[in-house]
PDB file of C-alpha atoms and ligand atoms in Angstrom:
ATOM      1  CA  MET V   1      44.302 289.437 125.171  1.00 60.00           C
ATOM      2  CA  ASN V   2      43.397 288.702 128.725  1.00 83.00           C
ATOM      3  CA  ALA V   3      45.676 286.572 131.219  1.00 86.00           C
ATOM      4  CA  ILE V   4      43.474 283.395 130.884  1.00 83.00           C
ATOM      5  CA  ALA V   5      43.568 283.631 127.077  1.00 85.00           C
ATOM      6  CA  ALA V   6      47.388 284.092 127.169  1.00 88.00           C
ATOM      7  CA  ARG V   7      47.900 281.052 129.076  1.00 92.00           C
ATOM      8  CA  LEU V   8      45.855 278.787 126.968  1.00 92.00           C
ATOM      9  CA  PRO V   9      48.347 277.993 124.214  1.00 92.00           C
ATOM     10  CA  LEU V  10      50.663 276.617 126.841  1.00 94.00           C
ATOM     11  CA  ILE V  11      48.044 274.625 128.498  1.00 95.00           C
ATOM     12  CA  LEU V  12      46.739 273.256 125.136  1.00 95.00           C
ATOM     13  CA  ASN V  13      50.405 272.362 124.091  1.00 95.00           C
ATOM     14  CA  GLU V  14      50.790 270.475 127.425  1.00 96.00           C
ATOM     15  CA  LEU V  15      47.672 268.567 126.783  1.00 95.00           C
ATOM     16  CA  ARG V  16      48.406 268.016 123.170  1.00 95.00           C
ATOM     17  CA  LEU V  17      45.286 269.500 121.856  1.00 96.00           C
ATOM     18  CA  PRO V  18      46.753 271.193 118.565  1.00 95.00           C
ATOM     19  CA  THR V  19      43.377 271.592 116.858  1.00 96.00           C
ATOM     20  CA  VAL V  20      41.812 273.344 119.953  1.00 96.00           C
ATOM     21  CA  LYS V  21      44.784 275.455 119.990  1.00 95.00           C
ATOM     22  CA  ARG V  22      44.346 276.475 116.413  1.00 95.00           C
ATOM     23  CA  LEU V  23      40.616 276.923 116.603  1.00 96.00           C
ATOM     24  CA  TRP V  24      39.564 278.069 119.979  1.00 94.00           C
ATOM     25  CA  ALA V  25      39.974 281.725 119.384  1.00 94.00           C
ATOM     26  CA  GLY V  26      37.570 281.829 116.353  1.00 95.00           C
ATOM     27  CA  LEU V  27      35.027 279.611 118.096  1.00 96.00           C
ATOM     28  CA  ALA V  28      35.213 281.663 121.240  1.00 94.00           C
ATOM     29  CA  GLU V  29      34.600 284.788 119.305  1.00 95.00           C
ATOM     30  CA  GLN V  30      31.610 283.269 117.711  1.00 96.00           C
ATOM     31  CA  SER V  31      30.347 281.770 120.923  1.00 96.00           C
ATOM     32  CA  ASN V  32      30.769 285.139 122.765  1.00 95.00           C
ATOM     33  CA  LYS V  33      28.833 286.965 119.818  1.00 97.00           C
ATOM     34  CA  GLU V  34      26.039 284.481 119.602  1.00 97.00           C
ATOM     35  CA  GLY V  35      25.799 283.845 123.311  1.00 96.00           C
ATOM     36  CA  TRP V  36      26.286 280.070 123.274  1.00 96.00           C
ATOM     37  CA  PRO V  37      26.062 278.128 126.558  1.00 97.00           C
ATOM     38  CA  ALA V  38      29.487 276.976 127.780  1.00 95.00           C
ATOM     39  CA  GLU V  39      28.767 273.287 126.953  1.00 96.00           C
ATOM     40  CA  ARG V  40      28.221 274.032 123.271  1.00 97.00           C
ATOM     41  CA  PHE V  41      31.441 275.856 123.010  1.00 96.00           C
ATOM     42  CA  LEU V  42      33.352 272.997 124.720  1.00 96.00           C
ATOM     43  CA  ALA V  43      31.727 270.437 122.608  1.00 97.00           C
ATOM     44  CA  ALA V  44      32.483 272.343 119.480  1.00 96.00           C
ATOM     45  CA  VAL V  45      36.257 272.668 120.158  1.00 96.00           C
ATOM     46  CA  MET V  46      36.542 269.153 121.236  1.00 96.00           C
ATOM     47  CA  GLU V  47      34.648 267.734 118.238  1.00 97.00           C
ATOM     48  CA  HIS V  48      37.181 269.429 115.893  1.00 97.00           C
ATOM     49  CA  GLU V  49      39.970 267.945 117.938  1.00 97.00           C
ATOM     50  CA  LEU V  50      38.469 264.531 117.652  1.00 96.00           C
ATOM     51  CA  ALA V  51      37.806 264.750 113.866  1.00 96.00           C
ATOM     52  CA  GLU V  52      41.335 265.945 113.229  1.00 96.00           C
ATOM     53  CA  ARG V  53      42.818 263.062 115.276  1.00 95.00           C
ATOM     54  CA  GLU V  54      40.890 260.714 113.263  1.00 94.00           C
ATOM     55  CA  THR V  55      42.169 262.236 109.912  1.00 94.00           C
ATOM     56  CA  ARG V  56      45.863 262.114 111.403  1.00 94.00           C
ATOM     57  CA  ARG V  57      45.420 258.637 112.526  1.00 95.00           C
ATOM     58  CA  LEU V  58      44.203 257.503 109.081  1.00 95.00           C
ATOM     59  CA  GLU V  59      47.047 259.253 107.282  1.00 95.00           C
ATOM     60  CA  ARG V  60      49.457 257.561 109.845  1.00 96.00           C
ATOM     61  CA  HIS V  61      47.939 254.195 108.809  1.00 96.00           C
ATOM     62  CA  ARG V  62      48.112 254.992 105.107  1.00 96.00           C
ATOM     63  CA  MET V  63      51.948 255.859 105.442  1.00 96.00           C
ATOM     64  CA  GLU V  64      52.705 252.717 107.554  1.00 97.00           C
ATOM     65  CA  SER V  65      50.941 250.358 105.104  1.00 98.00           C
ATOM     66  CA  GLN V  66      53.381 250.886 102.348  1.00 97.00           C
ATOM     67  CA  ILE V  67      50.601 250.342  99.894  1.00 97.00           C
ATOM     68  CA  LEU V  68      51.449 251.340  96.329  1.00 93.00           C
ATOM     69  CA  PRO V  69      50.313 254.865  95.858  1.00 90.00           C
ATOM     70  CA  GLY V  70      47.396 255.561  93.453  1.00 93.00           C
ATOM     71  CA  LYS V  71      45.977 252.019  93.342  1.00 96.00           C
ATOM     72  CA  LEU V  72      42.347 252.553  94.104  1.00 95.00           C
ATOM     73  CA  LEU V  73      39.002 251.106  93.457  1.00 95.00           C
ATOM     74  CA  SER V  74      37.940 254.356  91.730  1.00 95.00           C
ATOM     75  CA  ASN V  75      40.696 253.999  89.033  1.00 95.00           C
ATOM     76  CA  PHE V  76      40.346 250.187  88.727  1.00 96.00           C
ATOM     77  CA  ASP V  77      38.578 249.191  85.488  1.00 94.00           C
ATOM     78  CA  PHE V  78      36.268 246.344  86.367  1.00 95.00           C
ATOM     79  CA  THR V  79      35.059 245.986  82.761  1.00 93.00           C
ATOM     80  CA  ALA V  80      38.803 244.784  82.029  1.00 92.00           C
ATOM     81  CA  VAL V  81      38.137 241.718  84.286  1.00 92.00           C
ATOM     82  CA  PRO V  82      34.798 240.317  83.810  1.00 91.00           C
ATOM     83  CA  SER V  83      35.609 237.419  86.246  1.00 89.00           C
ATOM     84  CA  VAL V  84      35.755 240.024  89.248  1.00 93.00           C
ATOM     85  CA  SER V  85      32.489 241.419  90.590  1.00 93.00           C
ATOM     86  CA  LYS V  86      32.606 244.963  91.550  1.00 94.00           C
ATOM     87  CA  ALA V  87      29.838 244.407  94.155  1.00 94.00           C
ATOM     88  CA  HIS V  88      31.894 241.503  95.759  1.00 94.00           C
ATOM     89  CA  VAL V  89      34.868 243.700  95.886  1.00 96.00           C
ATOM     90  CA  ALA V  90      32.997 246.468  97.481  1.00 95.00           C
ATOM     91  CA  ALA V  91      31.689 243.917 100.076  1.00 94.00           C
ATOM     92  CA  LEU V  92      35.280 243.015 100.915  1.00 95.00           C
ATOM     93  CA  VAL V  93      36.213 246.565 101.461  1.00 95.00           C
ATOM     94  CA  GLU V  94      33.311 246.993 103.754  1.00 90.00           C
ATOM     95  CA  GLY V  95      35.078 244.404 106.079  1.00 74.00           C
ATOM     96  CA  ASP V  96      31.832 242.567 106.257  1.00 69.00           C
ATOM     97  CA  GLY V  97      33.276 240.261 108.940  1.00 89.00           C
ATOM     98  CA  TRP V  98      35.996 238.633 107.047  1.00 95.00           C
ATOM     99  CA  ILE V  99      38.627 240.828 108.629  1.00 95.00           C
ATOM    100  CA  ASP V 100      37.488 240.448 112.083  1.00 93.00           C
ATOM    101  CA  GLN V 101      37.336 236.557 111.627  1.00 94.00           C
ATOM    102  CA  GLY V 102      41.035 236.576 110.305  1.00 96.00           C
ATOM    103  CA  ALA V 103      39.829 235.045 106.936  1.00 96.00           C
ATOM    104  CA  ASN V 104      42.069 235.458 103.950  1.00 97.00           C
ATOM    105  CA  LEU V 105      41.963 236.769 100.456  1.00 97.00           C
ATOM    106  CA  LEU V 106      43.638 235.195  97.587  1.00 97.00           C
ATOM    107  CA  LEU V 107      44.137 236.636  94.205  1.00 97.00           C
ATOM    108  CA  PHE V 108      45.428 234.645  91.277  1.00 95.00           C
ATOM    109  CA  GLY V 109      46.274 235.418  87.605  1.00 94.00           C
ATOM    110  CA  PRO V 110      49.080 236.038  85.306  1.00 93.00           C
ATOM    111  CA  PRO V 111      51.439 239.001  85.326  1.00 93.00           C
ATOM    112  CA  GLY V 112      49.941 242.494  84.420  1.00 93.00           C
ATOM    113  CA  VAL V 113      46.216 241.528  85.071  1.00 94.00           C
ATOM    114  CA  GLY V 114      45.744 243.872  88.086  1.00 95.00           C
ATOM    115  CA  LYS V 115      46.396 241.685  91.157  1.00 97.00           C
ATOM    116  CA  SER V 116      48.523 244.175  92.895  1.00 97.00           C
ATOM    117  CA  HIS V 117      46.378 247.064  91.967  1.00 97.00           C
ATOM    118  CA  LEU V 118      43.145 245.403  93.218  1.00 98.00           C
ATOM    119  CA  VAL V 119      44.572 244.112  96.361  1.00 98.00           C
ATOM    120  CA  CYS V 120      46.065 247.605  97.246  1.00 98.00           C
ATOM    121  CA  ALA V 121      42.739 249.203  96.444  1.00 97.00           C
ATOM    122  CA  ILE V 122      41.050 246.767  98.778  1.00 97.00           C
ATOM    123  CA  GLY V 123      43.704 247.492 101.399  1.00 97.00           C
ATOM    124  CA  ASN V 124      43.192 251.241 100.922  1.00 96.00           C
ATOM    125  CA  GLY V 125      39.409 250.889 101.438  1.00 96.00           C
ATOM    126  CA  LEU V 126      39.878 249.067 104.547  1.00 96.00           C
ATOM    127  CA  ILE V 127      42.315 251.780 105.980  1.00 95.00           C
ATOM    128  CA  ASP V 128      39.592 254.214 105.343  1.00 93.00           C
ATOM    129  CA  ARG V 129      37.414 252.108 107.525  1.00 93.00           C
ATOM    130  CA  GLY V 130      39.911 252.173 110.483  1.00 92.00           C
ATOM    131  CA  TYR V 131      41.548 248.930 109.827  1.00 95.00           C
ATOM    132  CA  ARG V 132      45.440 248.525 109.787  1.00 97.00           C
ATOM    133  CA  VAL V 133      47.106 247.192 106.649  1.00 98.00           C
ATOM    134  CA  TYR V 134      50.513 246.338 105.617  1.00 98.00           C
ATOM    135  CA  PHE V 135      51.639 245.657 102.038  1.00 98.00           C
ATOM    136  CA  THR V 136      54.845 243.912 101.234  1.00 98.00           C
ATOM    137  CA  ARG V 137      56.516 241.877  98.440  1.00 97.00           C
ATOM    138  CA  THR V 138      56.388 238.365  99.731  1.00 96.00           C
ATOM    139  CA  SER V 139      60.164 237.871  99.158  1.00 95.00           C
ATOM    140  CA  ASP V 140      61.045 241.027 101.093  1.00 96.00           C
ATOM    141  CA  LEU V 141      59.144 239.731 103.977  1.00 97.00           C
ATOM    142  CA  VAL V 142      60.553 236.334 103.865  1.00 96.00           C
ATOM    143  CA  GLN V 143      63.933 237.947 103.884  1.00 95.00           C
ATOM    144  CA  ARG V 144      63.042 240.040 106.828  1.00 96.00           C
ATOM    145  CA  LEU V 145      61.738 237.023 108.729  1.00 96.00           C
ATOM    146  CA  GLN V 146      64.741 234.906 107.909  1.00 95.00           C
ATOM    147  CA  LEU V 147      66.997 237.532 109.531  1.00 96.00           C
ATOM    148  CA  ALA V 148      64.791 237.401 112.575  1.00 96.00           C
ATOM    149  CA  ARG V 149      65.112 233.692 112.708  1.00 95.00           C
ATOM    150  CA  ARG V 150      68.963 233.973 112.443  1.00 95.00           C
ATOM    151  CA  GLU V 151      68.808 236.368 115.404  1.00 96.00           C
ATOM    152  CA  MET V 152      66.553 234.179 117.290  1.00 96.00           C
ATOM    153  CA  ARG V 153      63.664 236.724 117.312  1.00 97.00           C
ATOM    154  CA  LEU V 154      61.260 235.250 114.805  1.00 96.00           C
ATOM    155  CA  PRO V 155      58.219 234.793 117.152  1.00 97.00           C
ATOM    156  CA  ALA V 156      58.516 238.396 118.071  1.00 97.00           C
ATOM    157  CA  GLU V 157      58.838 239.697 114.480  1.00 97.00           C
ATOM    158  CA  ILE V 158      55.735 237.689 113.676  1.00 97.00           C
ATOM    159  CA  THR V 159      53.937 239.067 116.838  1.00 97.00           C
ATOM    160  CA  LYS V 160      54.954 242.592 115.592  1.00 97.00           C
ATOM    161  CA  LEU V 161      52.854 241.910 112.507  1.00 98.00           C
ATOM    162  CA  ASP V 162      49.766 241.204 114.546  1.00 97.00           C
ATOM    163  CA  ARG V 163      49.115 244.935 114.807  1.00 97.00           C
ATOM    164  CA  PHE V 164      48.028 244.737 111.225  1.00 98.00           C
ATOM    165  CA  ASP V 165      44.427 243.475 110.661  1.00 97.00           C
ATOM    166  CA  LEU V 166      45.372 242.653 106.979  1.00 98.00           C
ATOM    167  CA  LEU V 167      48.968 241.708 105.822  1.00 98.00           C
ATOM    168  CA  ILE V 168      49.245 241.725 102.115  1.00 98.00           C
ATOM    169  CA  LEU V 169      51.882 239.338 100.539  1.00 98.00           C
ATOM    170  CA  ASP V 170      52.354 240.454  97.012  1.00 97.00           C
ATOM    171  CA  ASP V 171      53.751 237.852  94.479  1.00 96.00           C
ATOM    172  CA  LEU V 172      54.096 234.798  96.378  1.00 94.00           C
ATOM    173  CA  SER V 173      55.264 233.087  93.101  1.00 90.00           C
ATOM    174  CA  TYR V 174      58.378 235.069  93.323  1.00 90.00           C
ATOM    175  CA  VAL V 175      59.865 233.787  96.512  1.00 89.00           C
ATOM    176  CA  ARG V 176      63.171 232.242  95.563  1.00 86.00           C
ATOM    177  CA  ARG V 177      63.771 228.542  95.943  1.00 83.00           C
ATOM    178  CA  ASP V 178      66.699 229.057  98.363  1.00 84.00           C
ATOM    179  CA  GLN V 179      64.412 231.419 100.486  1.00 84.00           C
ATOM    180  CA  ALA V 180      61.926 228.519 100.851  1.00 81.00           C
ATOM    181  CA  GLU V 181      64.469 226.376 102.701  1.00 82.00           C
ATOM    182  CA  THR V 182      63.595 227.995 105.897  1.00 84.00           C
ATOM    183  CA  SER V 183      60.018 227.705 106.806  1.00 92.00           C
ATOM    184  CA  VAL V 184      59.453 231.266 108.010  1.00 95.00           C
ATOM    185  CA  LEU V 185      56.511 231.859 105.680  1.00 95.00           C
ATOM    186  CA  PHE V 186      54.762 228.825 106.975  1.00 95.00           C
ATOM    187  CA  GLU V 187      55.242 229.944 110.518  1.00 96.00           C
ATOM    188  CA  LEU V 188      53.676 233.282 109.569  1.00 97.00           C
ATOM    189  CA  ILE V 189      50.803 231.653 107.938  1.00 97.00           C
ATOM    190  CA  ALA V 190      50.300 229.167 110.855  1.00 96.00           C
ATOM    191  CA  ALA V 191      50.552 232.015 113.401  1.00 97.00           C
ATOM    192  CA  ARG V 192      47.995 234.157 111.735  1.00 97.00           C
ATOM    193  CA  TYR V 193      45.565 231.245 111.120  1.00 96.00           C
ATOM    194  CA  GLU V 194      42.078 232.131 112.148  1.00 94.00           C
ATOM    195  CA  ARG V 195      43.273 235.350 113.931  1.00 96.00           C
ATOM    196  CA  LYS V 196      44.517 237.817 111.592  1.00 97.00           C
ATOM    197  CA  SER V 197      43.803 238.163 107.817  1.00 97.00           C
ATOM    198  CA  LEU V 198      46.328 237.559 104.940  1.00 98.00           C
ATOM    199  CA  ALA V 199      45.904 238.702 101.376  1.00 98.00           C
ATOM    200  CA  LEU V 200      48.055 237.094  98.862  1.00 97.00           C
ATOM    201  CA  THR V 201      48.742 237.443  95.135  1.00 97.00           C
ATOM    202  CA  ALA V 202      50.286 234.690  93.033  1.00 96.00           C
ATOM    203  CA  ASN V 203      50.741 233.805  89.448  1.00 93.00           C
ATOM    204  CA  GLN V 204      49.157 230.346  89.782  1.00 87.00           C
ATOM    205  CA  PRO V 205      46.794 228.948  92.230  1.00 88.00           C
ATOM    206  CA  PHE V 206      48.670 226.570  94.375  1.00 86.00           C
ATOM    207  CA  SER V 207      50.598 224.763  91.618  1.00 83.00           C
ATOM    208  CA  GLY V 208      54.359 225.574  91.886  1.00 83.00           C
ATOM    209  CA  TRP V 209      53.830 226.415  95.552  1.00 88.00           C
ATOM    210  CA  ASP V 210      56.240 223.590  96.515  1.00 87.00           C
ATOM    211  CA  GLN V 211      58.895 226.015  95.290  1.00 86.00           C
ATOM    212  CA  VAL V 212      57.873 228.328  98.104  1.00 89.00           C
ATOM    213  CA  PHE V 213      57.825 225.927 100.944  1.00 91.00           C
ATOM    214  CA  PRO V 214      60.513 223.479 102.188  1.00 89.00           C
ATOM    215  CA  ASP V 215      58.575 220.252 101.204  1.00 89.00           C
ATOM    216  CA  ALA V 216      55.340 218.910  99.953  1.00 90.00           C
ATOM    217  CA  ALA V 217      53.751 218.340 103.392  1.00 92.00           C
ATOM    218  CA  MET V 218      54.378 221.866 104.506  1.00 92.00           C
ATOM    219  CA  THR V 219      53.148 223.204 101.201  1.00 93.00           C
ATOM    220  CA  LEU V 220      49.882 221.244 101.773  1.00 93.00           C
ATOM    221  CA  ALA V 221      49.633 222.465 105.396  1.00 94.00           C
ATOM    222  CA  ALA V 222      50.092 226.071 104.352  1.00 94.00           C
ATOM    223  CA  VAL V 223      47.585 225.890 101.514  1.00 94.00           C
ATOM    224  CA  ASP V 224      45.056 224.193 103.944  1.00 94.00           C
ATOM    225  CA  ARG V 225      45.326 226.991 106.375  1.00 94.00           C
ATOM    226  CA  LEU V 226      45.178 229.589 103.662  1.00 95.00           C
ATOM    227  CA  VAL V 227      42.030 228.414 101.955  1.00 94.00           C
ATOM    228  CA  HIS V 228      40.216 227.167 104.955  1.00 93.00           C
ATOM    229  CA  HIS V 229      38.340 230.584 105.518  1.00 94.00           C
ATOM    230  CA  SER V 230      39.176 232.540 102.305  1.00 95.00           C
ATOM    231  CA  THR V 231      37.819 234.414  99.270  1.00 95.00           C
ATOM    232  CA  ILE V 232      39.480 233.514  96.068  1.00 95.00           C
ATOM    233  CA  ILE V 233      39.480 236.047  93.166  1.00 95.00           C
ATOM    234  CA  GLU V 234      40.933 234.900  89.804  1.00 94.00           C
ATOM    235  CA  LEU V 235      41.849 237.405  87.219  1.00 93.00           C
ATOM    236  CA  ASN V 236      42.282 235.315  84.172  1.00 84.00           C
ATOM    237  CA  VAL V 237      42.484 237.945  81.340  1.00 80.00           C
ATOM    238  CA  GLU V 238      45.118 239.190  79.097  1.00 79.00           C
ATOM    239  CA  SER V 239      47.828 241.442  80.840  1.00 79.00           C
ATOM    240  CA  TYR V 240      46.095 244.965  81.318  1.00 78.00           C
ATOM    241  CA  ARG V 241      49.756 246.425  80.621  1.00 76.00           C
ATOM    242  CA  ARG V 242      50.040 244.564  77.314  1.00 78.00           C
ATOM    243  CA  ARG V 243      46.445 245.291  76.226  1.00 77.00           C
ATOM    244  CA  ALA V 244      47.001 249.047  77.125  1.00 78.00           C
ATOM    245  CA  ALA V 245      50.121 249.157  75.184  1.00 77.00           C
ATOM    246  CA  ALA V 246      48.655 247.264  72.286  1.00 76.00           C
ATOM    247  CA  SER V 247      45.661 249.691  71.862  1.00 75.00           C
ATOM    248  CA  GLY V 248      48.181 252.622  72.120  1.00 68.00           C
ATOM    249  CA  THR V 249      46.285 254.113  75.067  1.00 61.00           C
ATOM    250  CA  VAL V 250      48.500 253.384  78.015  1.00 52.00           C
ATOM    251  CA  PRO V 251      46.513 254.460  80.819  1.00 52.00           C
ATOM    252  CA  ALA V 252      47.951 256.749  83.442  1.00 46.00           C
ATOM    253  CA  PRO V 253      47.145 254.480  86.543  1.00 46.00           C
ATOM    254  CA  GLN V 254      47.438 257.364  89.028  1.00 42.00           C
ATOM    255  CA  GLN V 255      44.546 259.212  87.421  1.00 41.00           C
ATOM    256  CA  PRO V 256      41.039 258.268  88.189  1.00 41.00           C
ATOM    257  CA  LYS V 257      39.397 256.878  85.008  1.00 41.00           C
ATOM    258  CA  GLY V 258      36.213 258.855  85.152  1.00 41.00           C
ATOM    259  CA  LYS V 259      33.669 258.890  87.958  1.00 38.00           C
ATOM    260  CA  LYS V 260      31.964 255.652  88.958  1.00 37.00           C
ATOM    261  CA  ASP V 261      28.930 255.368  91.040  1.00 39.00           C
TER     262      ASP V 261
HETATM  263  P1  ADP J   1      49.810 242.290  88.557  1.00 84.56           P
HETATM  264  O1  ADP J   1      49.934 242.519  89.909  1.00 84.56           O
HETATM  265  O2  ADP J   1      48.669 241.352  88.270  1.00 84.56           O
HETATM  266  O3  ADP J   1      50.953 241.944  87.868  1.00 84.56           O
HETATM  267  P2  ADP J   1      49.298 245.001  88.238  1.00 84.56           P
HETATM  268  O4  ADP J   1      48.352 245.321  89.407  1.00 84.56           O
HETATM  269  O5  ADP J   1      50.768 245.525  88.680  1.00 84.56           O
HETATM  270  O6  ADP J   1      49.294 243.580  87.895  1.00 84.56           O
HETATM  271  O7  ADP J   1      48.894 245.854  86.923  1.00 84.56           O
HETATM  272  C1  ADP J   1      49.714 246.320  85.956  1.00 84.56           C
HETATM  273  C2  ADP J   1      49.478 247.759  85.648  1.00 84.56           C
HETATM  274  O8  ADP J   1      48.185 247.786  85.006  1.00 84.56           O
HETATM  275  C3  ADP J   1      49.390 248.575  86.877  1.00 84.56           C
HETATM  276  O9  ADP J   1      49.859 249.879  86.494  1.00 84.56           O
HETATM  277  C4  ADP J   1      47.830 248.598  87.143  1.00 84.56           C
HETATM  278  O10 ADP J   1      47.642 249.908  87.923  1.00 84.56           O
HETATM  279  C5  ADP J   1      47.230 248.648  85.754  1.00 84.56           C
HETATM  280  N1  ADP J   1      46.075 247.866  85.787  1.00 84.56           N
HETATM  281  C6  ADP J   1      45.902 246.552  85.706  1.00 84.56           C
HETATM  282  N2  ADP J   1      44.585 246.171  85.633  1.00 84.56           N
HETATM  283  C7  ADP J   1      43.890 247.265  85.725  1.00 84.56           C
HETATM  284  C8  ADP J   1      42.569 247.555  85.700  1.00 84.56           C
HETATM  285  N3  ADP J   1      41.541 246.635  85.557  1.00 84.56           N
HETATM  286  N4  ADP J   1      42.151 248.903  85.730  1.00 84.56           N
HETATM  287  C9  ADP J   1      43.035 249.964  85.806  1.00 84.56           C
HETATM  288  N5  ADP J   1      44.359 249.697  85.841  1.00 84.56           N
HETATM  289  C10 ADP J   1      44.886 248.397  85.849  1.00 84.56           C
HETATM  290 MG1   MG J   2      51.859 242.510  90.951  1.00 84.56          MG
END
């Protein structure tokens, strides 16, 4: 190996170009053999670096999202929920403007009908398209925001969540009455209004939500902001879990249920 080649690994480390470091030798050999112009070789190694960076970035976004593993559109059985249009969900995954406008997505239905699965599947699709998503149980997030409020850093904590294009609040209905006494959830909703999207799952549309906010006026104000720019998906079927158990074919949710499209 000549002296220039010997220095390359150091240079590439310093510049943080791990993919170039891994691939340059093979590409250089091919380039020398086939007499590539210098710019073709340079473009080839750099394109590899760029592609791997993008892959690593998406992996990082998927990790940080805390989305439930294995909940994908490819293993979501749309025939089980006739009220949900596959094309509509596909359009949501495309982003088609709603995320950029900070609009919301509300999913309602009794337990076990696939709300969490569907919202995670949409979240996963958006991550693939470069958006940043964060999934949390609503009561966990409320707890975290309450702690921030006690430590006088609620605005900063809410601002931290701004880095996510979509914040998924799963199971709003399970916020405890005593958690509602502080208005942190309202502050979050108000802060993201018309700026950053929220997706929310709940057992009932709006009834019982006064359990979740300190008083009726605040419930109304929260609902108003949530629905102003929103898509509502209602899953009103019998529990998928229960049906699966009854038919004796408990599906393995991690496994794709046959190819679609
Ligand atoms: P919910 O959030 O409405 O209570 P989940 O999304 O947790 O319901 O669904 C319960 C279980 O059933 C999960 O394992 C989920 O993956 C599975 N499931 C529900 N609906 C479907 C569906 N339409 N297709 C495939 N799996 C489903
Ligand atoms: Mg759920």
